[in-house]
Amino acid sequence: MQCDACRHEAVVFQPYSGKHLCPAHFLKDFEAKAKRTIRLHGWLRPGDHIAVALSGDATGTALLAFLVKLTTNRRDIRLSAITIDTGIRGWTDIEQTEKTAAACGVDWFCGSFAERYGTTMDAMVQQDGPKAACRACRVLKYDLLGEIAQTHGVTRCAFATTVDDSALEFFSNLLSDTVERTLFPFEVTGKTRIPAIRPFMNIPAPEVIRYAELHCGETGSCDTLSPSPRSEGISRAADAQAALDTYARRHPATKFALANLAGTLAGIVAARERPPSCPVCGELITGGECKSCSIRRKFDRGTVP
Ligand SMILES: [Zn+2]
Ligand SMILES: [Zn+2]
């Protein structure tokens, strides 16, 4: 199939736009979208130190590669990468993330659940079951990432969130009766409240992975890429993802629609008063106590400031 913008062979098809694109036109389209998102939100300011959350999957690698390219001539902006080893066997390849960061020429920092909390995700799943472990992981991972970021003077943490992630988050929130998470998004990194940025939030996951592959061809570090194992079968989110994927296969605009609706709803309720939030961490309080802080108490070994 030919590129819709030139005569070269297309490598990407965008089902939502009906366009076929060659590598050059795909990169142009992709980077323009991510730049527009950054500009709209004012996510890049002089003096920023941006840390990319790098878990070793293709999307994180793509985000790091993109930000490196974007800030090549910006001496006023510092980039680094942070990896959290949650202790899921076979998930995060720590050495590989370190190599990826080195190949991109940025500082790399790392932390682990084992060191910080004295446990691993594998152990937590065994002890408390997958549901509780997932809930705890969500809190502990961002807390640790934020702590490391704070130590190094990071001003924003960058996450490779895609349209697919936002759509799934919203869909899961609807199914789990936690829609307040969508209505009142909390765009910070754990307890430290370092702002979170998501330059790929308007780009579908398959395109982000394609971008990583194309970039990787340039840097020769293709080994770092593996499909995101987040869905690796334990949580309610995995079931929601399967259902959503099945539906979206025949209706390609579905995930965009969900992700956009989530943003629209949050915009509508933003003008209203925020429901009660935790005085310690700022998250929404449901059922009389802060669920995130009760997780923190459980896993805290007394070293948190
Ligand atoms: Zn082209
Ligand atoms: Zn709290």
Short mmCIF file of C-alpha atoms and ligand atoms in Angstrom, two decimals:
data_model
loop_
_atom_site.label_atom_id
_atom_site.label_comp_id
_atom_site.label_asym_id
_atom_site.label_seq_id
_atom_site.Cartn_x
_atom_site.Cartn_y
_atom_site.Cartn_z
CA MET A 1 0.00 0.00 0.00
CA GLN A 2 1.23 3.50 -0.87
CA CYS A 3 1.59 6.42 1.53
CA ASP A 4 -1.30 8.89 1.21
CA ALA A 5 1.14 11.80 1.32
CA CYS A 6 3.80 10.52 -1.10
CA ARG A 7 4.49 7.48 -3.26
CA HIS A 8 6.57 5.51 -0.81
CA GLU A 9 5.53 2.23 0.73
CA ALA A 10 3.24 2.73 3.76
CA VAL A 11 4.18 1.13 7.09
CA VAL A 12 1.31 2.42 9.20
CA PHE A 13 -2.44 2.38 8.71
CA GLN A 14 -4.58 4.65 10.89
CA PRO A 15 -8.00 3.01 10.98
CA TYR A 16 -9.56 6.10 12.61
CA SER A 17 -8.36 8.48 9.85
CA GLY A 18 -8.29 5.99 6.96
CA LYS A 19 -4.71 7.08 6.17
CA HIS A 20 -1.73 4.96 5.12
CA LEU A 21 1.64 6.50 5.95
CA CYS A 22 5.27 5.82 5.03
CA PRO A 23 7.95 6.01 7.79
CA ALA A 24 8.81 9.67 7.10
CA HIS A 25 5.20 10.87 7.03
CA PHE A 26 4.27 8.70 9.99
CA LEU A 27 7.09 10.18 12.11
CA LYS A 28 6.05 13.67 11.10
CA ASP A 29 2.40 13.03 11.97
CA PHE A 30 3.29 11.30 15.24
CA GLU A 31 5.71 13.94 16.49
CA ALA A 32 3.36 16.77 15.50
CA LYS A 33 0.61 15.21 17.64
CA ALA A 34 2.85 14.76 20.67
CA LYS A 35 4.27 18.29 20.34
CA ARG A 36 0.78 19.75 20.09
CA THR A 37 -0.25 17.94 23.28
CA ILE A 38 2.83 19.27 25.11
CA ARG A 39 2.20 22.80 23.85
CA LEU A 40 -1.51 22.78 24.74
CA HIS A 41 -0.75 21.78 28.33
CA GLY A 42 2.39 23.88 28.76
CA TRP A 43 4.34 20.76 29.72
CA LEU A 44 7.82 21.97 28.76
CA ARG A 45 9.23 25.08 30.39
CA PRO A 46 12.75 26.51 30.66
CA GLY A 47 14.57 25.01 33.63
CA ASP A 48 12.50 21.81 33.63
CA HIS A 49 14.06 18.53 34.63
CA ILE A 50 11.88 15.84 33.08
CA ALA A 51 12.15 12.22 34.19
CA VAL A 52 10.68 9.54 31.95
CA ALA A 53 9.15 6.53 33.70
CA LEU A 54 10.99 3.75 31.92
CA SER A 55 9.78 0.21 32.49
CA GLY A 56 11.52 -1.37 29.54
CA ASP A 57 8.45 -1.66 27.35
CA ALA A 58 8.15 -0.12 23.91
CA THR A 59 6.00 2.85 24.90
CA GLY A 60 8.40 4.13 27.57
CA THR A 61 11.32 3.68 25.20
CA ALA A 62 9.40 5.61 22.53
CA LEU A 63 8.69 8.46 24.95
CA LEU A 64 12.33 8.74 25.96
CA ALA A 65 13.45 8.69 22.30
CA PHE A 66 10.87 11.35 21.41
CA LEU A 67 11.79 13.68 24.29
CA VAL A 68 15.50 13.31 23.56
CA LYS A 69 14.83 14.36 19.96
CA LEU A 70 12.55 17.20 21.02
CA THR A 71 15.03 18.68 23.49
CA THR A 72 18.26 18.15 21.54
CA ASN A 73 18.82 21.88 21.22
CA ARG A 74 17.35 22.82 24.56
CA ARG A 75 20.18 23.36 27.00
CA ASP A 76 17.68 24.71 29.51
CA ILE A 77 15.93 21.36 29.83
CA ARG A 78 17.33 18.26 31.51
CA LEU A 79 16.11 14.74 30.78
CA SER A 80 16.55 11.57 32.80
CA ALA A 81 14.88 8.19 33.21
CA ILE A 82 13.57 6.38 36.29
CA THR A 83 12.89 2.65 36.50
CA ILE A 84 10.93 0.97 39.29
CA ASP A 85 11.42 -2.73 39.84
CA THR A 86 8.11 -3.83 41.33
CA GLY A 87 9.30 -7.40 41.62
CA ILE A 88 7.12 -9.16 39.06
CA ARG A 89 9.21 -12.03 37.82
CA GLY A 90 10.21 -11.58 34.19
CA TRP A 91 8.65 -8.17 33.80
CA THR A 92 11.13 -5.34 34.14
CA ASP A 93 14.53 -5.99 32.59
CA ILE A 94 16.52 -3.58 34.74
CA GLU A 95 19.79 -3.94 32.85
CA GLN A 96 18.07 -3.30 29.56
CA THR A 97 16.39 -0.10 30.80
CA GLU A 98 19.78 1.11 31.99
CA LYS A 99 21.23 0.42 28.54
CA THR A 100 18.32 2.21 26.87
CA ALA A 101 18.90 5.29 29.00
CA ALA A 102 22.64 5.17 28.29
CA ALA A 103 21.99 4.82 24.54
CA CYS A 104 19.83 7.96 24.77
CA GLY A 105 22.53 9.77 26.72
CA VAL A 106 20.42 10.51 29.82
CA ASP A 107 20.93 9.82 33.53
CA TRP A 108 19.18 6.76 34.83
CA PHE A 109 17.86 6.18 38.35
CA CYS A 110 16.36 3.03 39.72
CA GLY A 111 14.43 1.84 42.77
CA SER A 112 12.85 -1.42 43.84
CA PHE A 113 9.91 -2.54 45.98
CA ALA A 114 12.23 -5.04 47.64
CA GLU A 115 14.60 -2.33 48.86
CA ARG A 116 12.07 0.33 49.64
CA TYR A 117 9.12 -1.65 51.00
CA GLY A 118 10.73 -4.97 51.84
CA THR A 119 8.37 -6.93 49.58
CA THR A 120 7.70 -7.66 45.90
CA MET A 121 4.59 -7.64 43.73
CA ASP A 122 4.88 -11.42 43.38
CA ALA A 123 4.82 -11.77 47.18
CA MET A 124 1.97 -9.29 47.52
CA VAL A 125 -0.13 -11.20 44.99
CA GLN A 126 0.43 -14.39 46.97
CA GLN A 127 -0.36 -12.77 50.30
CA ASP A 128 -3.26 -10.48 49.51
CA GLY A 129 -4.57 -11.70 46.15
CA PRO A 130 -4.23 -10.00 42.77
CA LYS A 131 -6.85 -7.32 43.31
CA ALA A 132 -5.41 -5.88 46.50
CA ALA A 133 -1.85 -6.26 45.18
CA CYS A 134 -2.71 -4.28 42.03
CA ARG A 135 -4.32 -1.55 44.09
CA ALA A 136 -1.29 -1.33 46.37
CA CYS A 137 1.14 -1.44 43.43
CA ARG A 138 -0.54 1.55 41.88
CA VAL A 139 0.08 3.62 45.01
CA LEU A 140 3.53 2.30 45.95
CA LYS A 141 4.98 2.51 42.44
CA TYR A 142 4.12 6.18 41.95
CA ASP A 143 5.21 7.04 45.49
CA LEU A 144 8.63 5.48 44.94
CA LEU A 145 8.98 7.05 41.51
CA GLY A 146 8.11 10.43 43.03
CA GLU A 147 10.59 9.98 45.90
CA ILE A 148 13.43 9.21 43.49
CA ALA A 149 12.39 12.10 41.26
CA GLN A 150 12.33 14.49 44.19
CA THR A 151 15.82 13.43 45.27
CA HIS A 152 17.15 14.43 41.85
CA GLY A 153 15.29 17.70 41.48
CA VAL A 154 12.86 16.47 38.84
CA THR A 155 10.13 19.00 38.00
CA ARG A 156 7.86 16.73 35.92
CA CYS A 157 7.51 12.98 35.53
CA ALA A 158 6.69 11.85 31.98
CA PHE A 159 4.49 8.81 31.41
CA ALA A 160 3.94 7.04 28.10
CA THR A 161 0.17 6.96 28.57
CA THR A 162 -1.61 6.29 25.25
CA VAL A 163 -5.19 6.68 24.03
CA ASP A 164 -5.58 2.98 24.75
CA ASP A 165 -4.51 3.48 28.38
CA SER A 166 -6.87 6.41 28.93
CA ALA A 167 -9.77 4.55 27.32
CA LEU A 168 -9.10 1.45 29.41
CA GLU A 169 -8.76 3.47 32.60
CA PHE A 170 -12.11 5.16 31.98
CA PHE A 171 -13.81 1.91 30.98
CA SER A 172 -12.43 0.11 34.07
CA ASN A 173 -13.51 2.98 36.30
CA LEU A 174 -17.03 2.73 34.92
CA LEU A 175 -17.14 -1.02 35.52
CA SER A 176 -15.59 -0.82 39.00
CA ASP A 177 -17.72 2.08 40.24
CA THR A 178 -14.67 4.30 40.62
CA VAL A 179 -15.67 6.85 38.01
CA GLU A 180 -14.66 9.67 40.37
CA ARG A 181 -11.08 8.84 39.37
CA THR A 182 -11.98 9.89 35.84
CA LEU A 183 -14.04 12.90 36.89
CA PHE A 184 -11.38 14.25 39.24
CA PRO A 185 -8.06 13.16 37.76
CA PHE A 186 -5.07 13.70 40.01
CA GLU A 187 -2.20 14.51 37.66
CA VAL A 188 0.71 14.12 40.03
CA THR A 189 3.29 11.48 40.86
CA GLY A 190 2.34 9.87 44.16
CA LYS A 191 2.69 11.55 47.50
CA THR A 192 5.37 13.98 46.32
CA ARG A 193 2.81 15.60 44.00
CA ILE A 194 5.38 16.21 41.26
CA PRO A 195 3.30 17.03 38.14
CA ALA A 196 2.74 14.15 35.70
CA ILE A 197 2.88 14.74 31.95
CA ARG A 198 1.56 12.46 29.20
CA PRO A 199 2.78 13.57 25.76
CA PHE A 200 1.33 10.47 24.00
CA MET A 201 -2.15 10.72 25.52
CA ASN A 202 -3.70 11.46 22.10
CA ILE A 203 -1.88 8.71 20.22
CA PRO A 204 -3.01 5.06 19.96
CA ALA A 205 -0.69 2.43 21.50
CA PRO A 206 0.04 0.57 18.23
CA GLU A 207 1.44 3.81 16.75
CA VAL A 208 3.60 4.43 19.81
CA ILE A 209 5.01 0.93 19.47
CA ARG A 210 5.60 1.49 15.76
CA TYR A 211 7.42 4.72 16.58
CA ALA A 212 9.68 2.83 18.99
CA GLU A 213 10.42 0.24 16.31
CA LEU A 214 11.28 2.85 13.72
CA HIS A 215 13.46 4.80 16.15
CA CYS A 216 15.02 1.68 17.36
CA GLY A 217 16.10 0.90 13.82
CA GLU A 218 18.04 4.15 14.00
CA THR A 219 19.66 3.56 17.36
CA GLY A 220 20.11 -0.18 16.98
CA SER A 221 18.67 -1.12 20.36
CA CYS A 222 15.72 -3.21 19.30
CA ASP A 223 16.22 -5.71 22.10
CA THR A 224 14.65 -3.33 24.58
CA LEU A 225 11.26 -3.68 23.00
CA SER A 226 8.67 -6.06 24.27
CA PRO A 227 4.89 -5.84 24.42
CA SER A 228 3.55 -4.28 27.60
CA PRO A 229 2.86 -7.06 30.09
CA ARG A 230 0.56 -4.91 32.19
CA SER A 231 -2.45 -6.92 31.08
CA GLU A 232 -0.73 -10.10 32.21
CA GLY A 233 -3.74 -11.70 33.53
CA ILE A 234 -4.51 -10.94 37.10
CA SER A 235 -6.75 -7.98 37.58
CA ARG A 236 -10.23 -6.83 36.75
CA ALA A 237 -8.47 -4.43 34.37
CA ALA A 238 -7.31 -7.39 32.30
CA ASP A 239 -10.92 -8.50 31.75
CA ALA A 240 -11.95 -4.95 30.90
CA GLN A 241 -9.07 -4.71 28.45
CA ALA A 242 -10.08 -7.94 26.70
CA ALA A 243 -13.69 -6.74 26.36
CA LEU A 244 -12.64 -3.31 25.13
CA ASP A 245 -10.15 -4.73 22.62
CA THR A 246 -12.76 -7.07 21.19
CA TYR A 247 -15.23 -4.25 20.73
CA ALA A 248 -12.65 -1.78 19.36
CA ARG A 249 -11.42 -4.24 16.76
CA ARG A 250 -14.61 -3.69 14.77
CA HIS A 251 -15.11 -0.09 15.82
CA PRO A 252 -11.72 1.63 15.53
CA ALA A 253 -12.83 5.00 16.90
CA THR A 254 -14.03 3.52 20.21
CA LYS A 255 -10.91 4.17 22.27
CA PHE A 256 -10.63 7.74 21.01
CA ALA A 257 -14.28 8.26 21.92
CA LEU A 258 -13.77 6.95 25.46
CA ALA A 259 -10.53 8.87 26.03
CA ASN A 260 -12.09 12.09 24.71
CA LEU A 261 -15.23 11.63 26.79
CA ALA A 262 -13.10 11.13 29.90
CA GLY A 263 -11.35 14.44 29.20
CA THR A 264 -14.62 16.22 28.46
CA LEU A 265 -16.26 14.97 31.65
CA ALA A 266 -13.27 16.00 33.75
CA GLY A 267 -13.42 19.43 32.11
CA ILE A 268 -17.12 19.81 32.92
CA VAL A 269 -16.80 18.86 36.57
CA ALA A 270 -13.56 20.85 37.02
CA ALA A 271 -15.65 23.95 37.64
CA ARG A 272 -17.42 22.26 40.52
CA GLU A 273 -16.21 21.77 44.02
CA ARG A 274 -13.86 18.85 44.43
CA PRO A 275 -15.15 16.11 46.74
CA PRO A 276 -13.31 15.60 50.05
CA SER A 277 -9.66 14.80 49.51
CA CYS A 278 -6.94 13.49 51.79
CA PRO A 279 -5.10 16.24 53.69
CA VAL A 280 -1.89 14.18 53.52
CA CYS A 281 -1.70 13.10 49.87
CA GLY A 282 -4.54 14.96 48.16
CA GLU A 283 -6.32 11.94 46.72
CA LEU A 284 -10.09 11.59 46.82
CA ILE A 285 -11.50 10.11 49.98
CA THR A 286 -14.20 7.51 49.61
CA GLY A 287 -15.79 5.64 52.50
CA GLY A 288 -14.37 7.88 55.22
CA GLU A 289 -10.64 7.19 54.81
CA CYS A 290 -7.88 7.67 52.25
CA LYS A 291 -7.39 4.26 50.67
CA SER A 292 -3.97 5.22 49.27
CA CYS A 293 -2.69 6.31 52.68
CA SER A 294 -3.94 3.12 54.34
CA ILE A 295 -1.89 1.19 51.74
CA ARG A 296 1.08 3.43 52.55
CA ARG A 297 0.74 2.70 56.26
CA LYS A 298 0.68 -1.01 55.57
CA PHE A 299 3.86 -1.04 53.49
CA ASP A 300 5.73 1.81 55.06
CA ARG A 301 8.91 0.82 56.79
CA GLY A 302 9.24 4.16 58.47
CA THR A 303 11.65 5.77 56.05
CA VAL A 304 9.20 8.07 54.31
CA PRO A 305 9.56 11.71 55.33
ZN ZN B 1 4.98 9.38 2.68
ZN ZN B 2 -3.96 10.08 51.47
#
